[in-house]
Amino acid sequence: MNRYIVTGGAGFIGSALVRRLLAQGRRVHVIDNLSTGNLDNLEEVAERVTVHEFDIRDYDRIAPVIAGAYRVFHLAAVPSVPKSILDPVPSHECNIDGTFNVLRAAAEGKAGRVVYAASSSAYGDTAVLPKVETMTPRPKSPYAVQKLVGEYYATIFSDCFDLETVSLRFFNVFGPRQDPSSPYSGVLSIFFTSLLERRSPTIFGDGEQSRDFTYVEDVVDLLLKASEAPSVSGEVFNAGNGGRYTLNETWRLLQAIEGVDLPARYGAPRPGDVRDSQADTKEAVRKLGHAPRFSFEQGLRLTLDWYRSQLARKGDGIRAGANLVS
Ligand code: NAD
Ligand code: UD1
């Protein structure tokens, strides 16, 4: 039976993709070093997925897992702008060398298409919004450069090594299982937990920076579409929903949903931060059949419910018993 590989499958977006693949009856192998991911993210599906606790920097370990796979979804990365500035070596090694290893293993092992989780951070600050795939990239941080190099490599593997690849530039993804526990966590995961714990979040800068926040299930839809769409090898697509919300308005909306009044604190702007982000979705609609199912507010409500349920069960000590290979 065809194998599907998800690198980073114990992470936030990867675990949502794993669930969907399993629901479609697919055989799924995860490669994850559990650095920011967690087996708890695969809790109730643990018996049905094979987890290889391997590091994508280790070619010899990952190559046999990837060889002959039907599809490879490459999501493993150190996914943080500030981390790539404060501690640049691991993010460089995982995001560039690790991505090269995954592509090389797929090409040499004659795997099927690789779908790569690229990043809208590649655009940097553009004069015009929304951001279109044909714009010249202007990365502002090591992380943005690293994710862009991964894209370039994906295209080059398609052009030179007979490997099908597609890159999806995710915009800011949010949803259940996004880990809120680190200072490098995605801003909405921090907003949700602040809200439910009745704490004021800290907004870096004036809060007027904006993002095309995209619900994780819409991103999973696009990953699956990109894995099967005809005649797209080597291409790069935006994976956002085309909206744009400032942090200030998002925090206001969350307070209104929850019926609380918790003014945010403000801190210094973060180095490497992009000011505004918004996807042009035309190419993804035209060639991948992108059809977002969740409005921003629907996504916020669903995610808030999930964090609420997690708070309610906190301390019950349940852990995943995954089918772990190490
Ligand atoms: P995440 O941290 O939850 O997931 C990343 C996963 O990769 C984790 O499970 C981690 O343990 C694993 N990993 C990291 N380094 C590894 C290594 N060397 N070897 C094996 N596994 C390793 O983050 P996420 O938000 O789910 O991000 C998934 C992907 O999407 C990343 O490639 C990220 O760059 C990309 N992306 C995310 C967003 C977003 O808004 N969350 C936006 C754009 C792109
Ligand atoms: C995010 C992703 C990155 C992805 C990119 C694509 C995370 C952790 N990062 O980067 O992987 O490639 O989108 O566009 O998912 N902020 C606060 N307070 C906080 C935390 C953050 O004000 O406590 C601000 C940041 O300064 C930034 C904005 O919120 O202006 C978004 O930050 P963050 O969620 O870290 O995401 P990006 O840097 O946009």
Short mmCIF file of C-alpha atoms and ligand atoms in Angstrom, two decimals:
data_model
loop_
_atom_site.label_atom_id
_atom_site.label_comp_id
_atom_site.label_asym_id
_atom_site.label_seq_id
_atom_site.Cartn_x
_atom_site.Cartn_y
_atom_site.Cartn_z
CA MET A 1 0.00 0.00 0.00
CA ASN A 2 1.18 3.52 -0.76
CA ARG A 3 3.06 5.26 2.02
CA TYR A 4 2.61 8.93 2.87
CA ILE A 5 5.46 10.63 4.71
CA VAL A 6 4.88 13.68 6.90
CA THR A 7 8.06 15.30 8.20
CA GLY A 8 7.18 17.43 11.20
CA GLY A 9 4.06 15.28 11.65
CA ALA A 10 4.12 15.63 15.44
CA GLY A 11 3.90 19.40 15.11
CA PHE A 12 0.91 21.71 14.92
CA ILE A 13 0.16 21.70 11.17
CA GLY A 14 1.74 18.29 10.53
CA SER A 15 -0.50 16.54 13.07
CA ALA A 16 -3.62 18.06 11.47
CA LEU A 17 -2.44 16.74 8.11
CA VAL A 18 -1.71 13.29 9.59
CA ARG A 19 -5.25 13.11 10.99
CA ARG A 20 -6.75 13.98 7.62
CA LEU A 21 -4.61 11.43 5.76
CA LEU A 22 -5.60 8.74 8.26
CA ALA A 23 -9.26 9.68 7.83
CA GLN A 24 -8.78 9.03 4.11
CA GLY A 25 -7.46 5.56 4.93
CA ARG A 26 -3.82 6.35 4.08
CA ARG A 27 -0.77 4.65 5.58
CA VAL A 28 1.20 7.41 7.29
CA HIS A 29 4.80 7.60 8.50
CA VAL A 30 5.95 10.59 10.51
CA ILE A 31 9.56 11.77 10.70
CA ASP A 32 9.99 14.14 13.64
CA ASN A 33 12.72 14.82 16.18
CA LEU A 34 10.12 16.10 18.66
CA SER A 35 12.02 19.35 19.17
CA THR A 36 8.92 21.57 19.02
CA GLY A 37 6.47 18.78 18.18
CA ASN A 38 4.94 16.43 20.69
CA LEU A 39 3.48 12.93 20.55
CA ASP A 40 0.46 14.25 22.46
CA ASN A 41 -0.49 15.96 19.19
CA LEU A 42 -1.11 12.49 17.73
CA GLU A 43 -2.74 11.15 20.86
CA GLU A 44 -5.90 9.42 19.69
CA VAL A 45 -4.41 8.33 16.34
CA ALA A 46 -1.13 7.04 17.77
CA GLU A 47 -1.92 3.39 17.11
CA ARG A 48 -2.48 4.07 13.42
CA VAL A 49 0.67 6.03 12.57
CA THR A 50 4.33 5.04 12.54
CA VAL A 51 6.52 7.68 14.12
CA HIS A 52 10.25 7.72 13.31
CA GLU A 53 11.93 9.85 15.90
CA PHE A 54 14.63 10.91 13.47
CA ASP A 55 16.26 14.24 12.68
CA ILE A 56 16.08 15.47 9.08
CA ARG A 57 19.73 16.53 9.44
CA ASP A 58 20.58 12.82 9.53
CA TYR A 59 20.36 11.70 5.89
CA ASP A 60 21.26 8.08 6.53
CA ARG A 61 18.35 7.59 8.93
CA ILE A 62 15.65 9.38 6.96
CA ALA A 63 16.55 8.12 3.46
CA PRO A 64 15.22 4.54 3.90
CA VAL A 65 11.94 5.87 5.34
CA ILE A 66 11.40 8.24 2.41
CA ALA A 67 12.54 5.87 -0.37
CA GLY A 68 9.65 4.66 -2.47
CA ALA A 69 7.01 6.74 -0.67
CA TYR A 70 3.97 7.78 -2.72
CA ARG A 71 3.87 11.36 -1.36
CA VAL A 72 6.16 13.30 0.96
CA PHE A 73 4.86 16.31 2.89
CA HIS A 74 7.88 18.20 4.19
CA LEU A 75 6.87 20.31 7.20
CA ALA A 76 9.73 19.72 9.64
CA ALA A 77 11.51 22.98 10.43
CA VAL A 78 12.49 25.35 13.20
CA PRO A 79 9.56 27.65 12.43
CA SER A 80 10.41 30.89 14.18
CA VAL A 81 11.70 34.27 13.01
CA PRO A 82 13.14 35.36 16.41
CA LYS A 83 14.75 31.95 17.06
CA SER A 84 16.57 32.19 13.72
CA ILE A 85 18.11 35.47 14.89
CA LEU A 86 18.90 34.49 18.48
CA ASP A 87 20.22 31.00 17.63
CA PRO A 88 20.81 30.87 13.87
CA VAL A 89 22.81 27.64 13.50
CA PRO A 90 20.13 25.04 14.32
CA SER A 91 17.51 26.78 12.23
CA HIS A 92 19.93 27.07 9.30
CA GLU A 93 20.86 23.39 9.58
CA CYS A 94 17.30 22.10 9.95
CA ASN A 95 15.64 24.43 7.48
CA ILE A 96 18.24 24.37 4.69
CA ASP A 97 20.39 21.25 5.15
CA GLY A 98 17.42 19.24 6.44
CA THR A 99 15.26 20.28 3.50
CA PHE A 100 18.06 19.35 1.08
CA ASN A 101 18.27 15.93 2.75
CA VAL A 102 14.52 15.33 2.40
CA LEU A 103 14.56 16.32 -1.28
CA ARG A 104 17.69 14.26 -1.95
CA ALA A 105 16.21 11.22 -0.19
CA ALA A 106 13.02 11.57 -2.25
CA ALA A 107 14.92 11.94 -5.53
CA GLU A 108 17.40 9.12 -4.90
CA GLY A 109 14.71 6.89 -3.43
CA LYS A 110 12.36 7.55 -6.37
CA ALA A 111 9.57 8.81 -4.14
CA GLY A 112 6.51 10.57 -5.54
CA ARG A 113 5.78 14.27 -5.22
CA VAL A 114 7.21 16.31 -2.35
CA VAL A 115 4.98 19.10 -1.04
CA TYR A 116 7.09 21.65 0.84
CA ALA A 117 5.88 23.98 3.59
CA ALA A 118 7.32 27.28 2.42
CA SER A 119 6.61 30.61 4.10
CA SER A 120 5.05 33.94 3.23
CA SER A 121 7.91 35.47 5.21
CA ALA A 122 9.90 35.11 1.96
CA TYR A 123 8.13 38.22 0.62
CA GLY A 124 9.34 40.53 3.39
CA ASP A 125 7.88 44.04 3.20
CA THR A 126 6.36 44.65 -0.21
CA ALA A 127 5.16 48.02 -1.50
CA VAL A 128 1.91 46.44 -2.64
CA LEU A 129 -0.66 44.14 -1.03
CA PRO A 130 -1.82 41.43 -1.51
CA LYS A 131 1.41 39.54 -2.11
CA VAL A 132 1.62 37.74 -5.45
CA GLU A 133 3.88 34.79 -6.22
CA THR A 134 5.59 36.75 -9.03
CA MET A 135 6.90 39.45 -6.64
CA THR A 136 10.64 39.54 -5.96
CA PRO A 137 11.29 37.97 -2.54
CA ARG A 138 12.81 40.30 0.05
CA PRO A 139 13.45 38.15 3.13
CA LYS A 140 14.05 40.09 6.36
CA SER A 141 15.30 37.35 8.68
CA PRO A 142 17.48 34.23 8.59
CA TYR A 143 14.29 32.15 8.87
CA ALA A 144 12.78 33.82 5.79
CA VAL A 145 15.98 33.22 3.81
CA GLN A 146 16.06 29.59 4.92
CA LYS A 147 12.48 28.89 3.89
CA LEU A 148 13.11 30.62 0.55
CA VAL A 149 16.22 28.51 -0.10
CA GLY A 150 14.06 25.43 0.55
CA GLU A 151 11.66 26.63 -2.15
CA TYR A 152 14.47 27.24 -4.59
CA TYR A 153 15.81 23.77 -3.90
CA ALA A 154 12.36 22.24 -4.38
CA THR A 155 12.11 23.88 -7.81
CA ILE A 156 15.65 22.86 -8.73
CA PHE A 157 14.99 19.24 -7.75
CA SER A 158 12.00 19.34 -10.09
CA ASP A 159 14.07 20.88 -12.90
CA CYS A 160 17.30 18.90 -12.51
CA PHE A 161 16.61 15.68 -10.61
CA ASP A 162 13.31 14.46 -11.99
CA LEU A 163 11.47 14.85 -8.66
CA GLU A 164 7.97 16.31 -8.57
CA THR A 165 7.77 19.15 -6.04
CA VAL A 166 5.29 21.87 -5.08
CA SER A 167 5.93 24.66 -2.57
CA LEU A 168 3.12 26.24 -0.58
CA ARG A 169 3.86 29.56 1.07
CA PHE A 170 1.83 29.28 4.25
CA PHE A 171 0.62 32.54 5.71
CA ASN A 172 0.07 32.72 9.50
CA VAL A 173 -1.60 29.45 10.36
CA PHE A 174 -3.65 28.99 13.54
CA GLY A 175 -5.86 26.31 15.04
CA PRO A 176 -5.98 23.48 17.57
CA ARG A 177 -2.66 22.07 18.84
CA GLN A 178 -0.57 25.14 18.13
CA ASP A 179 1.81 25.14 21.08
CA PRO A 180 1.43 28.34 23.12
CA SER A 181 4.13 27.53 25.66
CA SER A 182 7.20 29.23 24.19
CA PRO A 183 8.01 32.91 23.69
CA TYR A 184 8.50 31.89 20.03
CA SER A 185 4.97 30.50 19.71
CA GLY A 186 2.59 31.84 17.10
CA VAL A 187 0.88 35.00 18.31
CA LEU A 188 -2.66 33.64 18.17
CA SER A 189 -1.81 30.64 20.35
CA ILE A 190 -0.53 33.15 22.91
CA PHE A 191 -3.65 35.30 22.51
CA PHE A 192 -5.97 32.30 23.08
CA THR A 193 -4.28 31.16 26.26
CA SER A 194 -3.96 34.74 27.58
CA LEU A 195 -7.66 35.26 26.98
CA LEU A 196 -8.76 32.07 28.71
CA GLU A 197 -6.41 32.66 31.64
CA ARG A 198 -7.56 36.31 31.81
CA ARG A 199 -4.07 37.71 31.27
CA SER A 200 -3.12 40.62 29.03
CA PRO A 201 -0.87 39.58 26.13
CA THR A 202 2.16 41.61 25.12
CA ILE A 203 2.00 42.97 21.61
CA PHE A 204 5.39 43.75 20.05
CA GLY A 205 5.27 47.16 18.36
CA ASP A 206 2.12 49.25 17.92
CA GLY A 207 -0.13 46.28 17.10
CA GLU A 208 -1.01 47.72 13.70
CA GLN A 209 1.05 45.04 11.91
CA SER A 210 -1.29 42.75 10.00
CA ARG A 211 -1.42 39.09 9.01
CA ASP A 212 -3.48 36.84 6.75
CA PHE A 213 -4.38 34.47 9.59
CA THR A 214 -5.41 31.14 8.05
CA TYR A 215 -7.23 28.30 9.79
CA VAL A 216 -5.23 25.09 9.82
CA GLU A 217 -7.90 22.94 8.12
CA ASP A 218 -7.85 25.25 5.09
CA VAL A 219 -4.08 24.77 4.91
CA VAL A 220 -4.50 20.99 5.14
CA ASP A 221 -6.99 21.16 2.23
CA LEU A 222 -4.36 22.95 0.17
CA LEU A 223 -1.60 20.51 1.09
CA LEU A 224 -3.76 17.65 -0.17
CA LYS A 225 -4.75 19.50 -3.33
CA ALA A 226 -1.12 20.40 -4.04
CA SER A 227 -0.14 16.76 -3.67
CA GLU A 228 -2.41 15.67 -6.52
CA ALA A 229 -2.89 18.70 -8.83
CA PRO A 230 -1.76 18.08 -12.42
CA SER A 231 1.07 20.01 -14.12
CA VAL A 232 2.33 22.04 -11.16
CA SER A 233 5.73 20.50 -10.50
CA GLY A 234 8.39 23.04 -9.52
CA GLU A 235 5.82 25.74 -8.79
CA VAL A 236 5.24 27.94 -5.74
CA PHE A 237 1.77 28.94 -4.48
CA ASN A 238 0.45 31.17 -1.74
CA ALA A 239 -1.40 29.23 0.94
CA GLY A 240 -3.41 31.95 2.66
CA ASN A 241 -7.04 32.94 2.57
CA GLY A 242 -6.58 36.52 1.36
CA GLY A 243 -7.72 38.32 4.53
CA ARG A 244 -5.73 40.81 6.59
CA TYR A 245 -6.17 41.56 10.30
CA THR A 246 -4.08 43.72 12.59
CA LEU A 247 -3.04 42.36 15.98
CA ASN A 248 -5.01 45.14 17.67
CA GLU A 249 -8.26 44.27 15.89
CA THR A 250 -7.70 40.55 16.44
CA TRP A 251 -7.21 41.02 20.17
CA ARG A 252 -10.31 43.26 20.28
CA LEU A 253 -12.35 40.60 18.44
CA LEU A 254 -11.21 37.85 20.82
CA GLN A 255 -12.14 39.94 23.86
CA ALA A 256 -15.57 40.59 22.34
CA ILE A 257 -16.11 36.87 21.66
CA GLU A 258 -15.17 36.05 25.25
CA GLY A 259 -16.95 39.09 26.76
CA VAL A 260 -13.93 40.40 28.68
CA ASP A 261 -11.95 43.62 28.86
CA LEU A 262 -8.20 42.94 29.02
CA PRO A 263 -6.16 45.75 27.44
CA ALA A 264 -2.96 44.46 25.80
CA ARG A 265 0.50 45.50 26.97
CA TYR A 266 2.90 46.83 24.34
CA GLY A 267 6.61 46.06 23.98
CA ALA A 268 9.41 46.90 21.54
CA PRO A 269 8.95 45.73 17.93
CA ARG A 270 10.66 42.45 17.05
CA PRO A 271 13.69 42.46 14.76
CA GLY A 272 12.97 40.73 11.44
CA ASP A 273 9.20 41.29 11.76
CA VAL A 274 7.25 41.76 8.55
CA ARG A 275 4.81 44.68 8.80
CA ASP A 276 1.89 43.48 6.69
CA SER A 277 1.00 40.15 5.16
CA GLN A 278 -1.85 39.18 2.87
CA ALA A 279 -2.06 36.49 0.21
CA ASP A 280 -3.17 36.89 -3.34
CA THR A 281 -5.05 33.62 -3.80
CA LYS A 282 -5.69 33.68 -7.55
CA GLU A 283 -3.04 31.18 -8.63
CA ALA A 284 -3.90 28.76 -5.82
CA VAL A 285 -7.58 28.99 -6.81
CA ARG A 286 -6.82 28.55 -10.51
CA LYS A 287 -4.30 25.72 -10.39
CA LEU A 288 -4.97 23.98 -7.06
CA GLY A 289 -8.71 24.59 -6.69
CA HIS A 290 -8.19 26.46 -3.41
CA ALA A 291 -11.58 27.02 -1.76
CA PRO A 292 -11.24 28.18 1.87
CA ARG A 293 -13.96 26.81 4.13
CA PHE A 294 -13.40 28.82 7.32
CA SER A 295 -13.84 32.55 7.93
CA PHE A 296 -11.40 34.12 10.38
CA GLU A 297 -14.05 34.37 13.08
CA GLN A 298 -15.15 30.74 12.59
CA GLY A 299 -11.54 29.64 12.94
CA LEU A 300 -11.09 31.77 16.06
CA ARG A 301 -14.20 30.31 17.71
CA LEU A 302 -13.27 26.71 16.89
CA THR A 303 -9.75 27.20 18.15
CA LEU A 304 -10.84 28.99 21.29
CA ASP A 305 -13.17 26.05 22.05
CA TRP A 306 -10.24 23.66 21.62
CA TYR A 307 -7.96 25.61 24.00
CA ARG A 308 -10.84 25.79 26.48
CA SER A 309 -11.24 22.01 26.35
CA GLN A 310 -7.50 21.58 26.92
CA LEU A 311 -7.55 23.84 29.95
CA ALA A 312 -10.48 21.84 31.34
CA ARG A 313 -8.61 18.54 31.08
CA LYS A 314 -5.23 19.91 32.18
CA GLY A 315 -3.60 17.63 34.70
CA ASP A 316 -5.40 14.43 33.75
CA GLY A 317 -2.03 12.93 32.82
CA ILE A 318 -3.08 11.30 29.53
CA ARG A 319 -0.12 10.72 27.21
CA ALA A 320 0.14 9.32 23.74
CA GLY A 321 1.36 5.76 23.31
CA ALA A 322 2.56 6.15 19.71
CA ASN A 323 3.92 3.38 17.58
CA LEU A 324 7.44 4.78 18.08
CA VAL A 325 10.51 3.76 16.06
CA SER A 326 13.82 5.22 17.27
P1 NAD B 1 5.72 23.10 14.65
O1 NAD B 1 6.92 23.57 15.42
O2 NAD B 1 4.51 22.74 15.40
O3 NAD B 1 6.12 21.90 13.70
C1 NAD B 1 7.43 21.66 13.21
C2 NAD B 1 7.76 20.21 13.47
O4 NAD B 1 9.04 19.90 12.91
C3 NAD B 1 7.81 19.86 14.96
O5 NAD B 1 7.05 18.71 15.21
C4 NAD B 1 9.29 19.62 15.22
O6 NAD B 1 9.53 18.73 16.27
C5 NAD B 1 9.75 19.12 13.87
N1 NAD B 1 11.17 19.33 13.60
C6 NAD B 1 11.87 20.48 13.77
N2 NAD B 1 13.16 20.30 13.44
C7 NAD B 1 13.26 19.00 13.05
C8 NAD B 1 14.34 18.20 12.60
N3 NAD B 1 15.58 18.71 12.50
N4 NAD B 1 14.12 16.92 12.29
C9 NAD B 1 12.88 16.39 12.42
N5 NAD B 1 11.82 17.09 12.84
C10 NAD B 1 12.01 18.38 13.16
O7 NAD B 1 5.42 24.27 13.60
P2 NAD B 1 4.26 24.43 12.54
O8 NAD B 1 3.69 25.76 12.76
O9 NAD B 1 3.38 23.24 12.50
O10 NAD B 1 5.10 24.52 11.18
C11 NAD B 1 5.14 23.47 10.23
C12 NAD B 1 5.82 23.97 8.96
O11 NAD B 1 5.07 25.03 8.39
C13 NAD B 1 7.24 24.52 9.16
O12 NAD B 1 8.00 24.11 8.06
C14 NAD B 1 7.06 26.02 9.13
O13 NAD B 1 8.23 26.69 8.67
C15 NAD B 1 5.94 26.13 8.13
N6 NAD B 1 5.15 27.36 8.27
C16 NAD B 1 4.37 27.54 9.37
C17 NAD B 1 3.59 28.69 9.47
C18 NAD B 1 2.72 28.96 10.65
O14 NAD B 1 2.09 30.03 10.70
N7 NAD B 1 2.63 28.08 11.65
C19 NAD B 1 3.61 29.62 8.43
C20 NAD B 1 4.48 29.42 7.36
C21 NAD B 1 5.22 28.26 7.26
C1 UD1 B 2 4.69 33.18 11.36
C2 UD1 B 2 5.19 31.78 11.67
C3 UD1 B 2 6.27 31.40 10.69
C4 UD1 B 2 5.73 31.58 9.30
C5 UD1 B 2 5.22 32.99 9.07
C6 UD1 B 2 4.54 33.08 7.72
C7 UD1 B 2 5.08 30.95 13.95
C8 UD1 B 2 5.70 30.91 15.29
N1 UD1 B 2 5.71 31.70 13.02
O1 UD1 B 2 5.74 34.15 11.56
O2 UD1 B 2 6.64 30.04 10.87
O3 UD1 B 2 6.66 31.24 8.32
O4 UD1 B 2 4.23 33.28 10.06
O5 UD1 B 2 4.01 34.32 7.53
O6 UD1 B 2 4.07 30.32 13.70
N2 UD1 B 2 3.75 38.95 18.37
C9 UD1 B 2 3.29 39.69 19.44
N3 UD1 B 2 3.24 39.10 20.67
C10 UD1 B 2 3.62 37.80 20.87
C11 UD1 B 2 4.08 37.05 19.77
C12 UD1 B 2 4.13 37.66 18.53
O7 UD1 B 2 2.96 40.86 19.30
O8 UD1 B 2 3.55 37.33 22.02
C13 UD1 B 2 3.78 39.58 17.04
C14 UD1 B 2 5.08 39.45 16.29
O9 UD1 B 2 5.99 40.45 16.66
C15 UD1 B 2 4.58 39.60 14.85
C16 UD1 B 2 3.19 38.95 14.89
O10 UD1 B 2 2.80 38.94 16.26
O11 UD1 B 2 4.44 40.95 14.51
C17 UD1 B 2 3.19 37.53 14.38
O12 UD1 B 2 4.24 36.83 15.03
P1 UD1 B 2 4.35 35.25 14.98
O13 UD1 B 2 3.08 34.63 15.38
O14 UD1 B 2 5.60 34.87 15.69
O15 UD1 B 2 4.45 34.98 13.42
P2 UD1 B 2 5.35 35.54 12.23
O16 UD1 B 2 6.62 36.14 12.71
O17 UD1 B 2 4.47 36.33 11.36
#
